[in-house]
Short mmCIF file of C-alpha atoms in Angstrom, two decimals:
data_model
loop_
_atom_site.label_atom_id
_atom_site.label_comp_id
_atom_site.label_asym_id
_atom_site.label_seq_id
_atom_site.Cartn_x
_atom_site.Cartn_y
_atom_site.Cartn_z
CA MET X 752 24.99 43.77 178.68
CA ILE X 753 28.51 41.60 178.03
CA LYS X 754 28.67 38.68 180.20
CA LYS X 755 31.29 38.01 182.47
CA ILE X 756 34.22 35.85 181.69
CA GLY X 757 32.90 32.92 184.90
CA GLU X 758 29.51 33.50 183.84
CA ILE X 759 30.26 32.30 180.33
CA LEU X 760 32.37 29.16 181.11
CA LEU X 761 29.67 28.25 183.53
CA GLU X 762 27.28 28.21 180.75
CA CYS X 763 29.52 25.94 178.60
CA ASN X 764 30.37 24.04 181.75
CA ILE X 765 33.78 25.02 181.49
CA ILE X 766 33.92 25.53 185.12
CA SER X 767 32.21 24.04 187.63
CA LYS X 768 30.09 26.68 190.52
CA TYR X 769 32.29 25.96 193.25
CA GLN X 770 35.44 27.00 190.45
CA LEU X 771 33.99 30.23 189.90
CA GLU X 772 33.09 30.89 193.35
CA ASN X 773 37.10 29.95 194.56
CA ALA X 774 38.24 32.32 191.77
CA LEU X 775 36.09 34.90 192.51
CA ASP X 776 37.57 34.37 196.38
CA LEU X 777 41.37 34.75 195.41
CA GLN X 778 40.43 37.50 192.80
CA LYS X 779 39.70 39.67 196.21
CA LYS X 780 43.00 38.77 197.86
CA SER X 781 44.87 39.04 195.04
CA GLY X 782 43.47 42.10 192.37
CA LYS X 783 44.18 39.75 189.68
CA LYS X 784 41.51 39.23 186.78
CA ILE X 785 39.40 36.56 187.15
CA GLY X 786 40.37 35.05 183.39
CA GLU X 787 43.86 35.25 184.70
CA ILE X 788 43.26 33.50 187.83
CA LEU X 789 41.56 30.59 186.31
CA VAL X 790 44.32 30.04 183.85
CA GLU X 791 47.20 30.12 186.54
CA LEU X 792 44.84 27.70 188.68
CA GLY X 793 44.98 24.93 186.10
CA LEU X 794 40.76 24.93 185.30
CA ILE X 795 41.29 27.04 181.89
CA LYS X 796 44.12 27.12 178.84
CA GLU X 797 45.53 30.28 177.91
CA LYS X 798 44.09 30.02 174.15
CA LEU X 799 40.41 29.57 175.43
CA LEU X 800 40.44 32.45 177.72
CA MET X 801 41.40 34.26 174.49
CA GLU X 802 38.53 33.14 172.25
CA VAL X 803 36.27 33.37 175.48
CA LEU X 804 36.94 37.45 175.75
CA GLU X 805 37.28 37.30 171.61
CA PHE X 806 33.49 36.00 171.89
CA GLN X 807 32.81 38.49 175.07
CA LEU X 808 34.31 41.71 173.42
CA GLY X 809 34.33 41.13 169.58
CA ILE X 810 38.00 42.08 169.22
CA PRO X 811 39.71 40.11 166.84
CA TYR X 812 42.54 37.82 169.27
CA VAL X 813 45.68 37.53 167.28
CA ASP X 814 48.35 34.45 167.50
CA LEU X 815 51.23 36.55 167.57
CA ASN X 816 53.13 32.66 166.50
CA ALA X 817 51.06 32.60 163.73
CA TYR X 818 51.73 36.44 162.70
CA ASP X 819 54.11 37.54 160.47
CA ILE X 820 56.16 40.81 162.32
CA ASP X 821 58.34 42.72 160.71
CA PRO X 822 60.82 43.33 163.44
CA GLU X 823 60.90 47.71 162.26
CA ILE X 824 57.52 47.25 163.27
CA ILE X 825 58.62 48.04 167.03
CA LYS X 826 60.21 51.97 166.06
CA PHE X 827 56.92 52.89 166.48
CA LEU X 828 57.08 51.96 170.32
CA PRO X 829 59.40 52.43 172.99
CA GLU X 830 60.30 49.19 174.94
CA SER X 831 59.43 50.98 177.98
CA PHE X 832 55.76 51.69 177.41
CA ALA X 833 55.32 48.13 175.54
CA ARG X 834 56.38 46.79 178.73
CA LYS X 835 54.14 49.24 180.89
CA TYR X 836 51.10 48.26 178.86
CA ASN X 837 51.59 44.61 177.83
CA ALA X 838 51.17 46.11 174.55
CA PHE X 839 52.75 44.96 171.33
CA PRO X 840 52.93 46.84 167.53
CA LEU X 841 51.43 44.51 165.22
CA LYS X 842 51.60 46.78 162.02
CA TYR X 843 51.43 50.40 160.55
CA LYS X 844 48.54 51.61 157.48
CA GLU X 845 47.66 54.65 156.33
CA GLY X 846 47.99 56.53 159.43
CA VAL X 847 46.77 53.49 161.97
CA LEU X 848 48.45 51.36 164.41
CA THR X 849 47.11 48.42 165.12
CA LEU X 850 48.28 47.10 168.73
CA ALA X 851 48.06 43.72 170.75
CA LEU X 852 47.20 44.32 174.25
CA SER X 853 45.95 41.29 176.79
CA ASP X 854 43.47 43.56 178.26
CA PRO X 855 41.57 45.35 175.50
CA ILE X 856 39.24 47.52 177.70
CA ASP X 857 41.80 49.26 179.88
CA ILE X 858 40.51 52.97 178.37
CA VAL X 859 43.90 54.48 180.10
CA ALA X 860 46.30 52.17 178.84
CA ILE X 861 44.88 52.88 174.68
CA ASN X 862 44.20 56.82 175.45
CA ALA X 863 48.27 56.50 176.79
CA LEU X 864 49.17 54.54 173.82
CA ARG X 865 47.52 56.85 171.59
CA VAL X 866 49.23 59.61 173.13
CA ILE X 867 52.94 58.57 172.97
CA THR X 868 52.63 57.24 169.05
CA GLY X 869 51.01 59.49 167.32
CA LYS X 870 48.94 57.52 166.43
CA GLU X 871 45.35 56.74 165.70
CA ILE X 872 45.30 53.24 167.28
CA GLN X 873 43.01 50.11 166.83
CA ILE X 874 43.21 47.73 168.87
CA ALA X 875 43.87 43.09 168.82
CA LEU X 876 43.59 40.41 171.11
CA ALA X 877 46.67 38.56 172.43
CA SER X 878 47.65 36.97 174.93
CA LYS X 879 49.94 38.19 177.69
CA SER X 880 52.33 35.48 177.94
CA GLN X 881 52.95 35.53 173.85
CA ILE X 882 53.10 39.70 173.93
CA GLU X 883 55.92 39.58 176.71
CA ARG X 884 57.59 36.59 174.89
CA ALA X 885 57.43 38.81 171.79
CA ILE X 886 58.53 42.25 173.56
CA GLU X 887 61.61 40.19 174.63
CA ILE X 888 62.34 38.16 171.28
CA PHE X 889 61.94 41.73 169.19
CA TYR X 890 63.30 44.48 171.49
CA SER X 891 65.81 42.27 172.35
CA ALA X 892 67.02 42.43 168.96
CA LYS X 893 66.97 46.32 168.22
CA ASP X 894 70.32 46.19 169.89
CA SER X 895 71.81 43.35 168.51
CA ILE X 896 75.33 42.10 169.15
CA LYS X 897 76.04 43.04 165.21
CA GLU X 898 75.60 46.77 166.14
CA VAL X 899 77.53 46.50 168.94
CA LEU X 900 80.28 44.91 167.34
CA GLN X 901 79.92 48.04 164.57
CA ASN X 902 80.30 50.24 167.13
CA ILE X 903 82.98 48.83 168.50
CA GLY X 904 84.78 49.75 165.15
CA VAL X 905 88.26 50.56 164.61
CA ARG X 906 89.55 50.11 167.99
CA LEU X 907 89.86 45.82 167.02
CA GLN X 908 92.58 47.24 165.18
CA GLU X 909 94.56 48.65 168.87
CA SER X 910 95.47 46.61 171.41
CA PHE X 911 93.84 45.76 174.63
CA SER X 912 93.48 48.72 176.25
CA GLU X 913 91.67 49.75 179.65
CA ASP X 914 89.46 51.82 178.26
CA LEU X 915 87.74 49.43 176.34
CA TYR X 916 85.53 47.88 179.48
CA ASP X 917 86.56 50.93 182.41
CA GLN X 918 82.97 52.75 181.45
CA GLU X 919 79.28 51.87 181.69
CA ASN X 920 79.25 52.38 177.70
CA ALA X 921 82.21 51.48 176.85
CA PRO X 922 82.22 48.82 173.91
CA ILE X 923 83.55 45.71 175.27
CA ILE X 924 81.04 46.10 178.91
CA LYS X 925 78.56 46.71 175.99
CA LEU X 926 79.48 43.93 174.12
CA VAL X 927 78.99 41.80 177.08
CA ASN X 928 75.72 42.62 178.71
CA THR X 929 74.06 42.51 175.28
CA VAL X 930 75.33 38.63 174.84
CA LEU X 931 74.04 38.41 178.36
CA PHE X 932 70.88 39.98 178.01
CA ARG X 933 70.31 37.99 174.73
CA ALA X 934 70.60 34.83 176.45
CA ILE X 935 68.57 35.42 179.30
CA SER X 936 65.75 36.82 176.86
CA GLU X 937 66.02 33.92 174.69
CA GLY X 938 65.95 31.13 177.89
CA ALA X 939 69.93 29.93 177.05
CA SER X 940 71.36 27.86 180.61
CA ASP X 941 74.67 28.58 179.47
CA ILE X 942 76.94 30.99 177.03
CA HIS X 943 80.08 29.54 174.91
CA ILE X 944 82.63 31.67 173.94
CA GLU X 945 84.79 29.80 172.19
CA PRO X 946 88.10 31.00 169.89
CA GLN X 947 88.69 28.95 167.18
CA GLY X 948 91.44 29.85 164.32
CA LYS X 949 90.74 33.24 163.32
CA GLU X 950 87.44 33.66 164.66
CA ILE X 951 85.35 33.39 168.37
CA ARG X 952 82.97 31.37 168.52
CA VAL X 953 79.89 32.52 170.59
CA ARG X 954 76.91 29.45 171.00
CA TYR X 955 73.65 29.54 173.52
CA ARG X 956 72.73 26.40 174.93
CA ILE X 957 68.36 26.05 175.23
CA ASP X 958 66.30 23.62 176.00
CA GLY X 959 69.51 21.11 176.54
CA GLU X 960 70.84 21.79 172.75
CA LEU X 961 73.97 24.12 171.76
CA PHE X 962 72.58 27.15 168.77
CA GLU X 963 75.21 28.76 167.81
CA VAL X 964 74.78 32.71 167.90
CA ILE X 965 77.24 34.82 166.16
CA ARG X 966 80.74 34.76 165.59
CA TRP X 967 83.30 37.09 166.47
CA PRO X 968 86.61 38.69 165.42
CA LYS X 969 89.57 37.03 167.30
CA GLU X 970 90.72 40.12 168.28
CA LEU X 971 88.64 40.92 170.72
CA LEU X 972 89.22 37.67 173.04
CA ASP X 973 91.09 39.37 175.76
CA SER X 974 89.30 42.15 175.87
CA VAL X 975 85.57 39.91 176.20
CA VAL X 976 87.95 37.73 178.48
CA THR X 977 89.57 40.81 181.37
CA ARG X 978 85.81 42.28 180.94
CA ILE X 979 83.72 38.52 182.28
CA LYS X 980 86.96 38.03 184.77
CA ILE X 981 86.39 41.22 186.46
CA MET X 982 82.81 40.94 186.99
CA GLY X 983 83.36 37.20 188.02
CA GLY X 984 86.09 38.26 190.81
CA MET X 985 89.04 36.33 188.83
CA ASP X 986 92.48 36.62 188.15
CA ILE X 987 92.84 38.82 184.83
CA ALA X 988 96.45 38.26 184.86
CA GLN X 989 96.48 34.07 185.07
CA LYS X 990 95.90 32.54 181.18
CA ARG X 991 97.47 29.71 181.73
CA ILE X 992 95.09 27.89 184.25
CA ALA X 993 91.29 27.05 184.37
CA GLN X 994 89.36 29.11 187.08
CA ASP X 995 86.04 29.72 188.47
CA GLY X 996 84.26 32.39 189.40
CA HIS X 997 80.94 33.62 189.15
CA PHE X 998 78.50 37.49 189.82
CA ASP X 999 74.87 38.90 189.87
CA PHE X 1000 73.84 40.22 186.82
CA PRO X 1001 69.99 41.62 187.30
CA ILE X 1002 67.47 42.74 184.45
CA ASN X 1003 64.62 44.60 185.36
CA ASP X 1004 63.09 42.67 188.45
CA ASN X 1005 65.21 39.91 188.24
CA ILE X 1006 68.58 38.89 189.59
CA TYR X 1007 70.73 36.14 187.94
CA ASP X 1008 73.60 34.50 189.21
CA ILE X 1009 76.00 33.61 186.60
CA ARG X 1010 78.88 30.91 187.34
CA VAL X 1011 82.13 31.46 185.06
CA SER X 1012 84.31 29.01 184.14
CA THR X 1013 87.80 29.14 182.22
CA MET X 1014 89.79 26.82 180.11
CA PRO X 1015 93.11 27.29 178.22
CA THR X 1016 92.61 26.07 174.82
CA ILE X 1017 95.64 25.90 172.38
CA HIS X 1018 93.53 29.10 170.53
CA GLY X 1019 93.04 31.29 174.19
CA GLU X 1020 90.61 31.10 176.88
CA LYS X 1021 87.23 29.78 176.52
CA LEU X 1022 84.79 30.96 178.59
CA VAL X 1023 81.41 29.30 179.89
CA LEU X 1024 78.60 31.18 181.69
CA ARG X 1025 75.72 29.17 183.45
CA ILE X 1026 72.83 31.18 184.13
CA PHE X 1027 70.32 30.68 187.46
CA ASN X 1028 67.74 32.60 188.07
CA HIS X 1029 66.62 31.50 191.63
CA GLN X 1030 63.83 34.35 191.98
CA ARG X 1031 62.08 32.32 189.30
CA MET X 1032 62.95 28.54 190.05
CA THR X 1033 59.62 26.22 190.97
CA LEU X 1034 60.95 23.66 193.36
CA ASP X 1035 57.67 21.72 192.70
CA LEU X 1036 58.04 18.33 192.33
CA LYS X 1037 54.58 18.85 190.00
CA TYR X 1038 55.85 21.07 187.77
CA LEU X 1039 58.79 18.85 186.79
CA GLY X 1040 56.97 16.47 184.47
CA PHE X 1041 55.78 13.61 186.61
CA ASP X 1042 52.21 12.16 186.29
CA SER X 1043 50.34 11.44 189.13
CA TYR X 1044 51.41 7.93 189.38
CA GLU X 1045 54.92 9.23 189.69
CA LEU X 1046 54.26 12.07 191.89
CA ASP X 1047 52.58 9.39 194.31
CA LEU X 1048 55.31 6.90 194.75
CA ILE X 1049 58.04 9.93 195.24
CA SER X 1050 55.41 11.21 198.33
CA LYS X 1051 55.41 7.42 199.51
CA MET X 1052 59.26 7.00 199.38
CA LEU X 1053 59.38 10.92 201.49
CA GLN X 1054 57.35 9.43 204.15
CA PHE X 1055 60.09 7.06 205.23
CA PRO X 1056 60.67 8.39 208.46
CA HIS X 1057 64.81 7.07 208.08
CA GLY X 1058 66.49 5.67 205.00
CA MET X 1059 67.86 6.47 201.81
CA ILE X 1060 66.78 7.69 198.44
CA LEU X 1061 68.43 7.93 195.01
CA VAL X 1062 67.95 9.97 191.69
CA THR X 1063 70.25 8.99 189.01
CA GLY X 1064 70.59 9.81 185.74
CA PRO X 1065 73.98 11.41 183.41
CA THR X 1066 75.03 14.83 183.93
CA GLY X 1067 71.87 17.61 182.60
CA SER X 1068 69.46 14.86 183.91
CA GLY X 1069 67.79 17.18 186.22
CA LYS X 1070 68.78 15.09 189.42
CA THR X 1071 70.01 18.36 191.82
CA THR X 1072 66.99 19.85 190.91
CA THR X 1073 64.51 16.91 191.47
CA LEU X 1074 66.33 16.54 194.74
CA TYR X 1075 65.82 20.16 195.92
CA SER X 1076 62.06 19.65 195.28
CA MET X 1077 62.00 16.48 197.41
CA LEU X 1078 63.33 18.66 200.16
CA ASN X 1079 61.45 21.84 199.69
CA HIS X 1080 58.06 19.03 199.62
CA ILE X 1081 59.03 17.94 203.05
CA ASN X 1082 60.77 21.31 204.05
CA ASN X 1083 59.04 22.51 207.78
CA SER X 1084 59.83 23.33 211.18
CA SER X 1085 59.96 20.26 212.45
CA LYS X 1086 62.16 18.90 210.77
CA ASN X 1087 66.38 19.83 210.96
CA ILE X 1088 67.27 19.31 206.72
CA VAL X 1089 71.27 19.56 205.76
CA THR X 1090 72.53 19.57 202.93
CA LEU X 1091 76.26 18.80 201.51
CA GLU X 1092 76.69 20.37 197.94
CA ASP X 1093 79.02 21.02 195.50
CA PRO X 1094 78.09 23.54 194.63
CA VAL X 1095 75.03 25.05 196.45
CA GLU X 1096 72.62 25.45 193.55
CA TYR X 1097 69.07 26.83 195.19
CA ILE X 1098 68.92 28.66 198.56
CA ILE X 1099 65.64 27.60 200.55
CA ASP X 1100 64.85 28.97 203.50
CA GLY X 1101 64.76 26.74 206.36
CA ILE X 1102 67.15 24.75 204.93
CA ASN X 1103 70.79 23.87 206.49
CA GLN X 1104 72.91 24.62 203.39
CA LEU X 1105 76.89 23.73 203.36
CA GLN X 1106 79.46 24.23 200.18
CA ILE X 1107 81.69 21.07 200.26
CA ASN X 1108 85.46 22.26 199.95
CA PRO X 1109 88.17 20.03 198.96
CA LYS X 1110 91.04 22.16 199.09
CA ALA X 1111 90.25 24.03 202.37
CA GLY X 1112 90.02 19.54 203.47
CA VAL X 1113 86.08 20.06 203.57
CA THR X 1114 85.15 17.15 201.08
CA PHE X 1115 81.70 15.14 201.50
CA ALA X 1116 82.63 12.42 203.99
CA GLN X 1117 84.25 14.74 205.73
CA ALA X 1118 81.29 16.89 206.44
CA LEU X 1119 79.14 14.01 206.85
CA ARG X 1120 80.95 13.22 209.19
CA SER X 1121 80.53 16.40 211.35
CA ILE X 1122 76.34 16.86 210.15
CA LEU X 1123 75.74 13.47 212.17
CA ARG X 1124 76.67 15.78 215.17
CA GLN X 1125 74.11 18.16 214.46
CA ASP X 1126 71.26 15.94 214.78
CA PRO X 1127 69.53 16.61 211.36
CA ASN X 1128 66.56 14.79 210.49
CA VAL X 1129 67.24 14.92 206.61
CA ILE X 1130 70.31 14.90 205.29
CA MET X 1131 71.00 15.60 201.00
CA ILE X 1132 74.42 14.97 199.72
CA GLY X 1133 75.37 16.98 196.52
CA GLU X 1134 76.73 13.12 194.65
CA ILE X 1135 77.87 10.19 196.41
CA ARG X 1136 81.53 9.35 194.37
CA ASP X 1137 82.63 7.01 196.43
CA ARG X 1138 82.95 4.16 198.92
CA GLU X 1139 83.77 6.15 201.88
CA THR X 1140 81.11 8.94 201.19
CA ALA X 1141 78.36 5.85 200.52
CA GLU X 1142 79.59 4.00 203.52
CA ILE X 1143 78.58 6.50 205.56
CA ALA X 1144 75.46 7.74 204.30
CA VAL X 1145 73.95 4.52 204.17
CA ARG X 1146 74.74 3.85 207.89
CA ALA X 1147 73.36 7.20 208.28
CA ALA X 1148 70.58 5.96 206.48
CA LEU X 1149 70.14 2.92 209.03
CA THR X 1150 70.89 5.04 212.36
CA GLY X 1151 67.25 7.47 212.32
CA HIS X 1152 68.14 9.64 208.88
CA LEU X 1153 66.42 10.66 205.80
CA VAL X 1154 69.50 10.66 203.07
CA LEU X 1155 68.75 11.82 199.88
CA SER X 1156 71.63 12.14 197.06
CA THR X 1157 72.39 11.92 193.21
CA LEU X 1158 74.21 8.81 191.71
CA HIS X 1159 75.58 8.74 187.66
CA THR X 1160 73.56 5.76 186.55
CA GLY X 1161 72.03 4.94 183.86
CA ASP X 1162 68.84 3.38 185.39
CA ALA X 1163 67.25 2.31 188.75
CA VAL X 1164 68.60 -0.82 188.89
CA GLY X 1165 71.97 0.28 187.72
CA SER X 1166 72.50 2.26 191.16
CA ILE X 1167 71.76 -0.76 193.75
CA THR X 1168 74.82 -2.49 191.08
CA ARG X 1169 76.44 1.24 191.52
CA LEU X 1170 77.04 0.59 195.55
CA LEU X 1171 77.31 -2.58 195.69
CA ASP X 1172 80.91 -2.46 193.46
CA MET X 1173 81.92 1.05 195.18
CA GLY X 1174 82.37 -1.83 198.34
CA VAL X 1175 79.03 -0.89 200.38
CA GLU X 1176 77.84 -4.57 201.37
CA ALA X 1177 74.76 -6.22 200.17
CA SER X 1178 73.02 -5.98 203.14
CA LEU X 1179 73.44 -2.61 203.88
CA VAL X 1180 71.91 -1.52 200.98
CA ALA X 1181 69.04 -3.89 200.98
CA SER X 1182 68.47 -2.44 204.28
CA SER X 1183 69.17 1.80 203.75
CA LEU X 1184 67.41 1.79 200.55
CA ILE X 1185 63.80 2.98 200.01
CA GLY X 1186 63.56 3.86 196.34
CA VAL X 1187 65.43 5.09 192.87
CA VAL X 1188 63.87 7.81 190.84
CA SER X 1189 66.00 7.19 187.42
CA GLN X 1190 65.51 10.45 184.97
CA ARG X 1191 66.17 12.33 181.80
CA LEU X 1192 65.20 15.90 180.09
CA ILE X 1193 63.89 16.01 177.17
CA ARG X 1194 62.43 19.07 175.03
CA LYS X 1195 59.08 19.41 174.58
CA ILE X 1196 56.97 20.21 171.45
CA CYS X 1197 56.12 24.04 171.51
CA PRO X 1198 52.54 24.15 171.63
CA TYR X 1199 52.76 27.55 169.11
CA CYS X 1200 53.16 25.41 166.08
CA LYS X 1201 52.72 21.79 167.40
CA GLU X 1202 51.10 19.86 164.90
CA GLU X 1203 49.83 16.66 163.99
CA TYR X 1204 52.30 14.68 161.35
CA GLN X 1205 52.55 11.55 159.74
CA PRO X 1206 56.95 9.84 161.71
CA ASP X 1207 59.12 7.94 159.79
CA VAL X 1208 58.43 4.22 160.02
CA GLN X 1209 61.94 3.35 161.17
CA ASP X 1210 61.01 6.23 163.84
CA LEU X 1211 58.09 4.34 165.12
CA ILE X 1212 59.44 0.63 164.98
CA ALA X 1213 62.02 2.07 167.12
CA LEU X 1214 59.68 3.15 169.51
CA GLY X 1215 57.70 -0.37 169.34
CA LEU X 1216 54.31 1.65 168.48
CA ASP X 1217 51.87 1.54 165.08
CA VAL X 1218 54.21 2.29 161.77
CA ASN X 1219 50.72 4.01 160.43
CA GLN X 1220 49.68 6.05 164.03
CA LYS X 1221 50.08 9.81 163.45
CA LEU X 1222 52.09 11.98 166.13
CA PHE X 1223 52.95 15.35 166.80
CA HIS X 1224 56.13 17.31 166.16
CA GLY X 1225 56.70 21.15 166.51
CA LYS X 1226 56.55 22.50 162.79
CA GLY X 1227 59.00 25.49 164.00
CA CYS X 1228 58.22 29.05 164.89
CA ASN X 1229 59.57 32.77 165.99
CA LEU X 1230 58.82 31.85 169.69
CA CYS X 1231 60.51 28.87 169.50
CA ASN X 1232 63.42 29.74 167.66
CA LYS X 1233 62.68 27.61 164.70
CA SER X 1234 63.70 24.47 166.57
CA GLY X 1235 59.98 22.94 166.79
CA PHE X 1236 60.68 22.90 170.73
CA SER X 1237 60.21 24.81 173.85
CA GLY X 1238 61.22 23.95 177.28
CA ARG X 1239 61.54 20.47 178.88
CA THR X 1240 60.08 18.03 181.17
CA VAL X 1241 61.75 14.74 183.46
CA ILE X 1242 60.16 11.58 181.96
CA ALA X 1243 61.35 8.59 184.64
CA GLU X 1244 61.92 5.27 186.08
CA ILE X 1245 61.04 5.13 189.62
CA LEU X 1246 61.60 1.55 192.12
CA LEU X 1247 60.84 2.08 195.17
CA LEU X 1248 61.50 -1.37 197.25
CA THR X 1249 59.66 -4.01 198.58
CA GLN X 1250 60.78 -7.07 200.87
CA LYS X 1251 61.59 -9.52 197.51
CA HIS X 1252 63.40 -7.15 196.58
CA ARG X 1253 65.43 -7.04 199.61
CA GLU X 1254 65.68 -10.34 199.49
CA LEU X 1255 67.33 -10.22 195.91
CA ILE X 1256 69.34 -7.40 196.65
CA THR X 1257 70.97 -9.32 199.44
CA ARG X 1258 71.40 -12.72 197.58
CA GLY X 1259 73.09 -10.45 194.95
CA ASN X 1260 69.88 -11.33 192.23
CA LEU X 1261 69.97 -8.10 189.72
CA THR X 1262 69.16 -9.77 186.43
CA GLU X 1263 66.41 -11.33 185.62
CA GLU X 1264 63.87 -12.39 188.48
CA PHE X 1265 64.63 -8.77 189.96
CA THR X 1266 62.59 -7.51 186.60
CA LYS X 1267 60.11 -9.96 187.09
CA VAL X 1268 59.19 -8.63 190.87
CA SER X 1269 59.55 -5.19 189.69
CA LYS X 1270 56.90 -5.27 187.17
CA GLN X 1271 54.38 -7.36 189.33
CA MET X 1272 54.38 -4.12 191.34
CA ASP X 1273 53.61 -1.77 188.08
CA PHE X 1274 57.28 -1.18 187.27
CA ARG X 1275 57.65 1.44 184.78
CA SER X 1276 60.52 1.68 182.71
CA ILE X 1277 62.29 5.17 181.32
CA ARG X 1278 61.58 3.51 177.50
CA GLU X 1279 57.83 3.40 178.63
CA THR X 1280 57.03 6.59 180.35
CA ALA X 1281 59.02 7.75 177.23
CA VAL X 1282 57.20 6.17 174.52
CA LYS X 1283 53.64 7.49 176.87
CA LYS X 1284 55.10 11.52 175.93
CA VAL X 1285 55.58 10.46 172.84
CA ILE X 1286 51.73 8.74 172.30
CA GLU X 1287 50.26 12.11 174.74
CA GLY X 1288 51.93 14.21 172.01
CA VAL X 1289 54.95 16.19 174.90
CA THR X 1290 57.33 15.32 172.72
CA THR X 1291 58.75 13.84 169.58
CA PRO X 1292 59.92 10.05 168.83
CA ARG X 1293 62.92 10.97 167.57
CA GLU X 1294 63.70 13.05 170.72
CA ILE X 1295 63.24 10.31 172.90
CA ILE X 1296 65.31 8.04 170.50
CA LYS X 1297 68.08 10.73 171.49
CA VAL X 1298 67.95 10.84 174.89
CA ILE X 1299 67.20 7.32 175.48
CA PHE X 1300 69.52 5.58 173.41
CA SER X 1301 72.59 8.22 173.46
CA ASN X 1302 73.14 7.90 177.08
#
């Protein structure tokens, strides 16, 4: 008799009896498989689950990252059925098609796949996430950008005309949709469409880095720009000024919010499309990358009934996501939470969100005055940009409101200096400020191609590490676009002000004595946090050096 997964994990002391009983209760409510629940709860890793299933079922486990997949193999299984049964074709030899399944004992699925493919089926075991990722990579490549360009064919020699994009299957529509689909499939946050001298360069920003995807003939520029402007509700006749727009782009069960920005250049209009998926956005502090010590400090800040909390860092450092996660943490029916944003990036139930519109006279300062008459408990200001906004925010914090906002400064102490430079009185800053979170985003090593290596001595010295210390990096694989990285996490320094800090701010002493007091309170600099991430194998020395030393 085959032992159940839970029993095997219990016997191996991987989970406790209480954890198993809790997972079984959740299984009754959700209908999910017990292994999937244990992974979601963080009690076991997905790879360990696959190894246990391999032992339990006697079906070989395949690491799709390490498997050399032939792109042509997907012709044996239509995409719709690959997604329906969470199956991926691995190889075809002598009339036998090997399929990777996340549920290899689903007899109904296996029989259906046998009928659909018309082949004898051999089953291998692979994780659900790896199969989903492989489907996105290899099936999206089926309808490649190059193929769409080839289908446009002779039209490239013609002048721009409406029929290039006035039908759903018209070539320009298909080209734009394919570029969007591929970008979303590969986890891009931005698409750059840039006219050069004789070509159009298309780049995706993935995990903060720009990668060139393809170059198009220059003749396509007007057609592509016009199509995207139509989608974004923009003026197609106006080409000499910058414009902004947005549109929804549905894929499967998700709707992506695409923000469009155009800018005239000497070679034509440049486009940047920013991709948001509100349905998949996780606004939870514990999933952003803060460790338990940092989460405790942030939690203490958010317990204050009034005062000001600042999140600082350069553009693209995740400040807004952290702010939203803080709001989500304290959001409940007993609080009136109001935000001032430019633009509103995430929509959260239970929070009153206001879009800043300077052209209509709705500035941060003006809107903040209005908000104070709305009986708020918590106010979030997207960014403190000038003295007027800073002063109103500080006074709001002193009069019984919890104020959250961002500043563009390099470190925690720098945010205090910035407020003083704006002209806010030192005594007001000292009295109102609760604390500062200064952060950056770093790329994480791809878990599928992670390996130990010996770093360059110069990199180790730069981070103050032993020259013989071995660390980790990603060697590059299909699942991380050969970059060696997958996803990003936060590194931060968090300053929770004490009475001694406040006295020093009032006296204008933000130098050595301020740093000394902070160290006595176990303050960890962003550099120390970054080095810790390297030692733990989260990221690489080069990534830290680039992020810390270049900002």
